[in-house]
Amino acid sequence: MAAVSLESVSKVYPGGVRAVRDLRLHVRDGELLVLLGPSGCGKSTILRIIAGLEEPSSGELWLDDQPATDLPPRERNVAMVFQNGALYPHRSIHGNLAFPLELAGEDPAEIRAKVVELSRALQIDQALDRLPGSLSGGQRQRVAMGRAIIREPSVFLMDEPLSNLDAALRTDLRLEIGALVRGLGVTTVYVTHDQVEALTLADRIAVLRDGRLEDLGTPTQVYEDP
Ligand code: ADP
Ligand code: ADP
């Protein structure tokens, strides 16, 4: 089963930039797919189309094998984190993680239990009462990821989540992201321009160039086959 299917998707921005060209891509249930390519090749546009923040100019999107091209973002079971996962500065870490569940009207005791459990998996359970401003960049990014996945989306999108961190933190957090999303079994599309990230994280890598799919396969297939 495909969690996400893009069928002949193209995106032309006003002004004529062709960001995505006739893309056919199926993300399998539960896999971690990395979209790899240089800046400007269309990676973020593809994520925004999956999230519903951008409409394709042509082609179709399917989510969990249901037509989703015209589905409003709120009705998609999709969560996204950005480079600078912005947090609510005046809410504690607990408050940040709890927010999506509060919006959904969940029971406070259940919210507390879910927040504590997820914060342990993310190794931020010691920081639940602190404000975002007192955390390190790596901790803040963990909170942003936690807030995105706490409602258990069927698709998790990450747009260069490590790009604003220093090298040592990047390695640590990369390993944790891999463990976290595999532990949750959530279908994940991860955008990066970093080959090492792609190689070490991906179940499969989709290599993009100028809005086109250039290669698609496991890290071994992409890097070792001619
Ligand atoms: P990447 O994520 O790989 O850096 P993007 O999807 O952000 O690529 O951008 C692909 C191309 O589309 C680039 O040429 C970029 O300048 C252009 N682009 C992105 N967003 C817009 C927009 N809102 N309006 C016009 N052009 C855009
Ligand atoms: P990234 O390279 O990480 O995709 P950018 O700095 O290219 O980020 O883009 C940041 C924001 O600016 C995005 O929301 C994108 O849609 C928008 N954008 C990018 N290129 C253009 C463009 N040529 N015209 C208008 N908006 C753009």
mmCIF file of C-alpha atoms and ligand atoms in Angstrom:
data_model
loop_
_atom_site.group_PDB
_atom_site.id
_atom_site.type_symbol
_atom_site.label_atom_id
_atom_site.label_comp_id
_atom_site.label_asym_id
_atom_site.label_seq_id
_atom_site.Cartn_x
_atom_site.Cartn_y
_atom_site.Cartn_z
ATOM 1 C CA MET A 1 0.000 0.000 0.000
ATOM 2 C CA ALA A 2 1.172 3.512 -0.729
ATOM 3 C CA ALA A 3 0.844 6.122 1.998
ATOM 4 C CA VAL A 4 1.539 8.871 -0.516
ATOM 5 C CA SER A 5 1.249 8.709 -4.303
ATOM 6 C CA LEU A 6 2.155 11.498 -6.646
ATOM 7 C CA GLU A 7 0.934 10.821 -10.181
ATOM 8 C CA SER A 8 2.349 12.999 -12.960
ATOM 9 C CA VAL A 9 2.580 15.950 -10.588
ATOM 10 C CA SER A 10 3.897 19.236 -11.950
ATOM 11 C CA LYS A 11 4.170 22.627 -10.297
ATOM 12 C CA VAL A 12 4.689 25.870 -12.175
ATOM 13 C CA TYR A 13 4.858 28.928 -9.906
ATOM 14 C CA PRO A 14 3.393 32.260 -10.979
ATOM 15 C CA GLY A 15 6.183 33.824 -12.990
ATOM 16 C CA GLY A 16 6.934 30.547 -14.714
ATOM 17 C CA VAL A 17 9.384 28.672 -12.453
ATOM 18 C CA ARG A 18 8.847 24.978 -13.136
ATOM 19 C CA ALA A 19 9.603 23.608 -9.674
ATOM 20 C CA VAL A 20 8.292 20.035 -10.157
ATOM 21 C CA ARG A 21 8.072 18.263 -13.497
ATOM 22 C CA ASP A 22 5.894 15.259 -14.188
ATOM 23 C CA LEU A 23 6.740 13.509 -10.941
ATOM 24 C CA ARG A 24 5.577 9.963 -10.292
ATOM 25 C CA LEU A 25 6.489 8.805 -6.797
ATOM 26 C CA HIS A 26 4.963 6.286 -4.403
ATOM 27 C CA VAL A 27 5.899 6.386 -0.738
ATOM 28 C CA ARG A 28 5.298 3.008 0.847
ATOM 29 C CA ASP A 29 3.471 2.509 4.109
ATOM 30 C CA GLY A 30 5.874 2.922 7.028
ATOM 31 C CA GLU A 31 8.974 3.731 5.010
ATOM 32 C CA LEU A 32 11.432 6.560 5.512
ATOM 33 C CA LEU A 33 11.898 8.125 2.082
ATOM 34 C CA VAL A 34 14.528 10.813 1.648
ATOM 35 C CA LEU A 35 14.126 13.456 -1.065
ATOM 36 C CA LEU A 36 17.703 14.379 -1.942
ATOM 37 C CA GLY A 37 18.936 17.130 -4.235
ATOM 38 C CA PRO A 38 20.527 20.565 -4.394
ATOM 39 C CA SER A 39 18.799 23.747 -3.317
ATOM 40 C CA GLY A 40 16.087 24.768 -5.765
ATOM 41 C CA CYS A 41 15.408 21.286 -7.201
ATOM 42 C CA GLY A 42 11.822 21.245 -5.886
ATOM 43 C CA LYS A 43 12.072 19.296 -2.626
ATOM 44 C CA SER A 44 10.151 21.753 -0.439
ATOM 45 C CA THR A 45 7.530 22.223 -3.120
ATOM 46 C CA ILE A 46 6.872 18.474 -3.131
ATOM 47 C CA LEU A 47 6.475 18.448 0.670
ATOM 48 C CA ARG A 48 4.135 21.433 0.531
ATOM 49 C CA ILE A 49 2.023 19.701 -2.117
ATOM 50 C CA ILE A 50 1.736 16.609 0.102
ATOM 51 C CA ALA A 51 0.791 18.802 3.081
ATOM 52 C CA GLY A 52 -1.725 20.757 1.019
ATOM 53 C CA LEU A 53 0.085 24.077 1.437
ATOM 54 C CA GLU A 54 0.621 24.258 -2.310
ATOM 55 C CA GLU A 55 -1.616 23.045 -5.134
ATOM 56 C CA PRO A 56 -0.117 21.064 -7.996
ATOM 57 C CA SER A 57 -0.509 22.750 -11.408
ATOM 58 C CA SER A 58 -1.344 19.337 -12.840
ATOM 59 C CA GLY A 59 -1.342 15.726 -11.758
ATOM 60 C CA GLU A 60 -2.823 13.956 -8.768
ATOM 61 C CA LEU A 61 -2.020 13.314 -5.135
ATOM 62 C CA TRP A 62 -3.270 10.270 -3.216
ATOM 63 C CA LEU A 63 -2.992 9.771 0.542
ATOM 64 C CA ASP A 64 -3.577 6.297 1.985
ATOM 65 C CA ASP A 65 -4.930 5.307 -1.440
ATOM 66 C CA GLN A 66 -7.630 8.014 -1.329
ATOM 67 C CA PRO A 67 -7.719 10.920 -3.798
ATOM 68 C CA ALA A 68 -6.325 13.962 -1.962
ATOM 69 C CA THR A 69 -5.410 16.527 -4.614
ATOM 70 C CA ASP A 70 -8.165 18.897 -3.472
ATOM 71 C CA LEU A 71 -8.355 17.896 0.189
ATOM 72 C CA PRO A 72 -7.919 20.858 2.575
ATOM 73 C CA PRO A 73 -4.732 20.636 4.719
ATOM 74 C CA ARG A 74 -6.733 20.118 7.928
ATOM 75 C CA GLU A 75 -8.390 17.042 6.509
ATOM 76 C CA ARG A 76 -5.056 15.423 5.624
ATOM 77 C CA ASN A 77 -3.545 13.234 8.275
ATOM 78 C CA VAL A 78 -0.160 14.811 7.587
ATOM 79 C CA ALA A 79 2.264 16.636 9.915
ATOM 80 C CA MET A 80 5.257 18.741 8.925
ATOM 81 C CA VAL A 81 8.337 20.166 10.666
ATOM 82 C CA PHE A 82 10.465 22.907 9.198
ATOM 83 C CA GLN A 83 14.110 23.993 9.529
ATOM 84 C CA ASN A 84 13.342 26.334 12.405
ATOM 85 C CA GLY A 85 10.552 24.382 14.016
ATOM 86 C CA ALA A 86 8.990 27.487 15.609
ATOM 87 C CA LEU A 87 7.658 26.881 19.123
ATOM 88 C CA TYR A 88 5.221 28.926 21.174
ATOM 89 C CA PRO A 89 7.702 30.999 23.216
ATOM 90 C CA HIS A 90 5.421 31.619 26.199
ATOM 91 C CA ARG A 91 4.318 28.032 26.632
ATOM 92 C CA SER A 92 6.379 25.447 28.464
ATOM 93 C CA ILE A 93 7.672 22.415 26.594
ATOM 94 C CA HIS A 94 4.741 20.495 28.037
ATOM 95 C CA GLY A 95 2.417 23.230 26.763
ATOM 96 C CA ASN A 96 3.958 23.105 23.318
ATOM 97 C CA LEU A 97 3.660 19.331 23.042
ATOM 98 C CA ALA A 98 0.143 19.327 24.463
ATOM 99 C CA PHE A 99 -1.189 22.055 22.200
ATOM 100 C CA PRO A 100 -2.349 19.900 19.238
ATOM 101 C CA LEU A 101 -4.124 17.528 21.639
ATOM 102 C CA GLU A 102 -5.775 20.427 23.491
ATOM 103 C CA LEU A 103 -7.040 21.770 20.163
ATOM 104 C CA ALA A 104 -8.481 18.338 19.456
ATOM 105 C CA GLY A 105 -10.291 18.462 22.805
ATOM 106 C CA GLU A 106 -8.602 15.454 24.367
ATOM 107 C CA ASP A 107 -8.888 14.639 28.050
ATOM 108 C CA PRO A 108 -6.231 16.445 30.190
ATOM 109 C CA ALA A 109 -5.057 13.266 31.944
ATOM 110 C CA GLU A 110 -4.628 11.512 28.621
ATOM 111 C CA ILE A 111 -2.801 14.526 27.220
ATOM 112 C CA ARG A 112 -0.403 14.498 30.159
ATOM 113 C CA ALA A 113 0.286 10.780 29.692
ATOM 114 C CA LYS A 114 0.953 11.140 25.974
ATOM 115 C CA VAL A 115 3.191 14.170 26.478
ATOM 116 C CA VAL A 116 5.265 12.396 29.108
ATOM 117 C CA GLU A 117 5.632 9.260 27.007
ATOM 118 C CA LEU A 118 6.667 11.101 23.871
ATOM 119 C CA SER A 119 9.017 13.418 25.773
ATOM 120 C CA ARG A 120 10.852 10.338 27.065
ATOM 121 C CA ALA A 121 11.249 8.956 23.549
ATOM 122 C CA LEU A 122 12.626 12.355 22.519
ATOM 123 C CA GLN A 123 14.814 12.674 25.633
ATOM 124 C CA ILE A 124 13.268 15.976 26.637
ATOM 125 C CA ASP A 125 11.304 14.686 29.640
ATOM 126 C CA GLN A 126 13.637 16.589 31.995
ATOM 127 C CA ALA A 127 12.703 19.862 30.296
ATOM 128 C CA LEU A 128 8.899 19.702 30.302
ATOM 129 C CA ASP A 129 8.449 22.711 32.598
ATOM 130 C CA ARG A 130 10.952 24.931 30.829
ATOM 131 C CA LEU A 131 10.304 27.559 28.200
ATOM 132 C CA PRO A 132 11.619 27.068 24.646
ATOM 133 C CA GLY A 133 14.009 30.008 24.995
ATOM 134 C CA SER A 134 16.036 28.158 27.634
ATOM 135 C CA LEU A 135 16.605 25.048 25.489
ATOM 136 C CA SER A 136 19.414 24.210 23.072
ATOM 137 C CA GLY A 137 18.731 24.215 19.329
ATOM 138 C CA GLY A 138 18.730 20.428 19.294
ATOM 139 C CA GLN A 139 16.234 20.223 22.152
ATOM 140 C CA ARG A 140 13.977 22.769 20.471
ATOM 141 C CA GLN A 141 13.996 20.751 17.266
ATOM 142 C CA ARG A 142 13.034 17.644 19.254
ATOM 143 C CA VAL A 143 10.075 19.523 20.731
ATOM 144 C CA ALA A 144 9.049 20.677 17.258
ATOM 145 C CA MET A 145 9.153 17.085 16.027
ATOM 146 C CA GLY A 146 7.213 15.903 19.051
ATOM 147 C CA ARG A 147 4.518 18.504 18.547
ATOM 148 C CA ALA A 148 4.201 17.440 14.905
ATOM 149 C CA ILE A 149 3.799 13.728 15.617
ATOM 150 C CA ILE A 150 1.893 13.736 18.897
ATOM 151 C CA ARG A 151 -1.435 13.262 17.102
ATOM 152 C CA GLU A 152 -0.009 10.250 15.262
ATOM 153 C CA PRO A 153 -0.244 11.472 11.684
ATOM 154 C CA SER A 154 -0.167 8.832 8.975
ATOM 155 C CA VAL A 155 2.476 10.852 7.120
ATOM 156 C CA PHE A 156 5.324 12.830 8.698
ATOM 157 C CA LEU A 157 7.163 15.423 6.584
ATOM 158 C CA MET A 158 10.518 16.909 7.570
ATOM 159 C CA ASP A 159 12.122 19.757 5.647
ATOM 160 C CA GLU A 160 15.876 19.908 6.400
ATOM 161 C CA PRO A 161 15.242 19.544 10.151
ATOM 162 C CA LEU A 162 18.961 19.487 10.998
ATOM 163 C CA SER A 163 20.271 22.259 8.801
ATOM 164 C CA ASN A 164 20.483 24.904 11.524
ATOM 165 C CA LEU A 165 22.369 22.721 14.024
ATOM 166 C CA ASP A 166 26.100 22.250 14.432
ATOM 167 C CA ALA A 167 27.780 19.118 13.076
ATOM 168 C CA ALA A 168 27.946 17.085 16.291
ATOM 169 C CA LEU A 169 24.312 17.746 17.163
ATOM 170 C CA ARG A 170 23.300 16.932 13.606
ATOM 171 C CA THR A 171 24.790 13.443 13.869
ATOM 172 C CA ASP A 172 23.169 12.734 17.238
ATOM 173 C CA LEU A 173 19.776 13.991 16.230
ATOM 174 C CA ARG A 174 19.924 12.240 12.870
ATOM 175 C CA LEU A 175 20.366 8.891 14.606
ATOM 176 C CA GLU A 176 17.521 9.708 16.974
ATOM 177 C CA ILE A 177 15.188 10.733 14.178
ATOM 178 C CA GLY A 178 15.809 7.420 12.467
ATOM 179 C CA ALA A 179 15.118 5.494 15.677
ATOM 180 C CA LEU A 180 12.072 7.611 16.519
ATOM 181 C CA VAL A 181 10.241 7.358 13.205
ATOM 182 C CA ARG A 182 11.042 3.653 12.878
ATOM 183 C CA GLY A 183 9.847 3.096 16.433
ATOM 184 C CA LEU A 184 6.582 4.841 15.612
ATOM 185 C CA GLY A 185 6.327 3.171 12.214
ATOM 186 C CA VAL A 186 5.129 6.454 10.717
ATOM 187 C CA THR A 187 5.561 6.955 6.980
ATOM 188 C CA THR A 188 8.145 9.711 6.668
ATOM 189 C CA VAL A 189 9.323 11.929 3.831
ATOM 190 C CA TYR A 190 12.570 13.656 4.773
ATOM 191 C CA VAL A 191 14.077 16.458 2.695
ATOM 192 C CA THR A 192 17.803 17.146 2.623
ATOM 193 C CA HIS A 193 20.614 18.241 0.332
ATOM 194 C CA ASP A 194 23.082 16.215 2.465
ATOM 195 C CA GLN A 195 24.171 12.872 0.981
ATOM 196 C CA VAL A 196 25.388 11.527 4.329
ATOM 197 C CA GLU A 197 22.016 12.196 5.919
ATOM 198 C CA ALA A 198 20.286 10.485 3.011
ATOM 199 C CA LEU A 199 22.592 7.465 3.085
ATOM 200 C CA THR A 200 22.343 6.884 6.798
ATOM 201 C CA LEU A 201 18.634 7.578 7.281
ATOM 202 C CA ALA A 202 16.774 6.389 4.220
ATOM 203 C CA ASP A 203 14.957 3.202 3.449
ATOM 204 C CA ARG A 204 14.859 4.619 -0.080
ATOM 205 C CA ILE A 205 16.283 7.775 -1.616
ATOM 206 C CA ALA A 206 14.554 9.788 -4.352
ATOM 207 C CA VAL A 207 17.195 11.875 -6.107
ATOM 208 C CA LEU A 208 15.809 15.055 -7.635
ATOM 209 C CA ARG A 209 17.293 17.384 -10.184
ATOM 210 C CA ASP A 210 15.541 20.397 -11.674
ATOM 211 C CA GLY A 211 12.159 19.162 -10.470
ATOM 212 C CA ARG A 212 12.569 15.711 -12.015
ATOM 213 C CA LEU A 213 13.102 12.328 -10.389
ATOM 214 C CA GLU A 214 16.600 11.304 -11.415
ATOM 215 C CA ASP A 215 16.989 8.125 -9.405
ATOM 216 C CA LEU A 216 15.014 6.106 -6.858
ATOM 217 C CA GLY A 217 16.163 3.184 -4.759
ATOM 218 C CA THR A 218 17.774 1.975 -1.568
ATOM 219 C CA PRO A 219 20.983 3.782 -0.547
ATOM 220 C CA THR A 220 22.971 0.843 -1.922
ATOM 221 C CA GLN A 221 21.150 0.940 -5.245
ATOM 222 C CA VAL A 222 21.516 4.697 -5.595
ATOM 223 C CA TYR A 223 25.195 4.869 -4.654
ATOM 224 C CA GLU A 224 26.646 1.605 -5.902
ATOM 225 C CA ASP A 225 24.821 0.895 -9.140
ATOM 226 C CA PRO A 226 26.128 2.541 -12.287
HETATM 227 P P1 ADP B 1 14.252 23.107 -2.725
HETATM 228 O O1 ADP B 1 13.376 22.778 -1.577
HETATM 229 O O2 ADP B 1 14.808 21.887 -3.402
HETATM 230 O O3 ADP B 1 15.300 24.111 -2.393
HETATM 231 P P2 ADP B 1 11.962 24.583 -3.738
HETATM 232 O O4 ADP B 1 10.837 23.635 -3.882
HETATM 233 O O5 ADP B 1 12.015 25.470 -2.549
HETATM 234 O O6 ADP B 1 13.323 23.758 -3.874
HETATM 235 O O7 ADP B 1 12.040 25.523 -5.018
HETATM 236 C C1 ADP B 1 12.042 24.994 -6.348
HETATM 237 C C2 ADP B 1 12.062 26.168 -7.311
HETATM 238 O O8 ADP B 1 10.839 26.873 -7.200
HETATM 239 C C3 ADP B 1 13.156 27.180 -7.026
HETATM 240 O O9 ADP B 1 13.569 27.705 -8.277
HETATM 241 C C4 ADP B 1 12.452 28.233 -6.192
HETATM 242 O O10 ADP B 1 13.051 29.509 -6.330
HETATM 243 C C5 ADP B 1 11.067 28.211 -6.814
HETATM 244 N N1 ADP B 1 10.019 28.599 -5.847
HETATM 245 C C6 ADP B 1 9.789 28.028 -4.636
HETATM 246 N N2 ADP B 1 8.734 28.595 -4.032
HETATM 247 C C7 ADP B 1 8.299 29.560 -4.881
HETATM 248 C C8 ADP B 1 7.222 30.505 -4.832
HETATM 249 N N3 ADP B 1 6.381 30.562 -3.789
HETATM 250 N N4 ADP B 1 7.075 31.330 -5.889
HETATM 251 C C9 ADP B 1 7.888 31.257 -6.960
HETATM 252 N N5 ADP B 1 8.908 30.392 -7.067
HETATM 253 C C10 ADP B 1 9.120 29.552 -6.040
HETATM 254 P P1 ADP B 2 14.430 26.533 0.784
HETATM 255 O O1 ADP B 2 15.657 26.682 -0.066
HETATM 256 O O2 ADP B 2 14.709 25.960 2.108
HETATM 257 O O3 ADP B 2 13.305 25.864 0.063
HETATM 258 P P2 ADP B 2 13.923 29.298 0.274
HETATM 259 O O4 ADP B 2 14.755 30.275 1.030
HETATM 260 O O5 ADP B 2 14.196 28.949 -1.122
HETATM 261 O O6 ADP B 2 13.916 27.989 1.152
HETATM 262 O O7 ADP B 2 12.410 29.731 0.337
HETATM 263 C C1 ADP B 2 11.833 30.278 1.478
HETATM 264 C C2 ADP B 2 10.408 30.693 1.153
HETATM 265 O O8 ADP B 2 10.399 31.597 0.040
HETATM 266 C C3 ADP B 2 9.520 29.528 0.734
HETATM 267 O O9 ADP B 2 8.267 29.703 1.364
HETATM 268 C C4 ADP B 2 9.375 29.619 -0.760
HETATM 269 O O10 ADP B 2 8.093 29.212 -1.180
HETATM 270 C C5 ADP B 2 9.564 31.098 -1.000
HETATM 271 N N1 ADP B 2 10.263 31.294 -2.287
HETATM 272 C C6 ADP B 2 11.381 30.680 -2.695
HETATM 273 N N2 ADP B 2 11.738 31.096 -3.906
HETATM 274 C C7 ADP B 2 10.815 32.028 -4.265
HETATM 275 C C8 ADP B 2 10.630 32.832 -5.399
HETATM 276 N N3 ADP B 2 11.450 32.757 -6.454
HETATM 277 N N4 ADP B 2 9.576 33.668 -5.412
HETATM 278 C C9 ADP B 2 8.752 33.744 -4.386
HETATM 279 N N5 ADP B 2 8.851 33.008 -3.269
HETATM 280 C C10 ADP B 2 9.877 32.141 -3.205
#
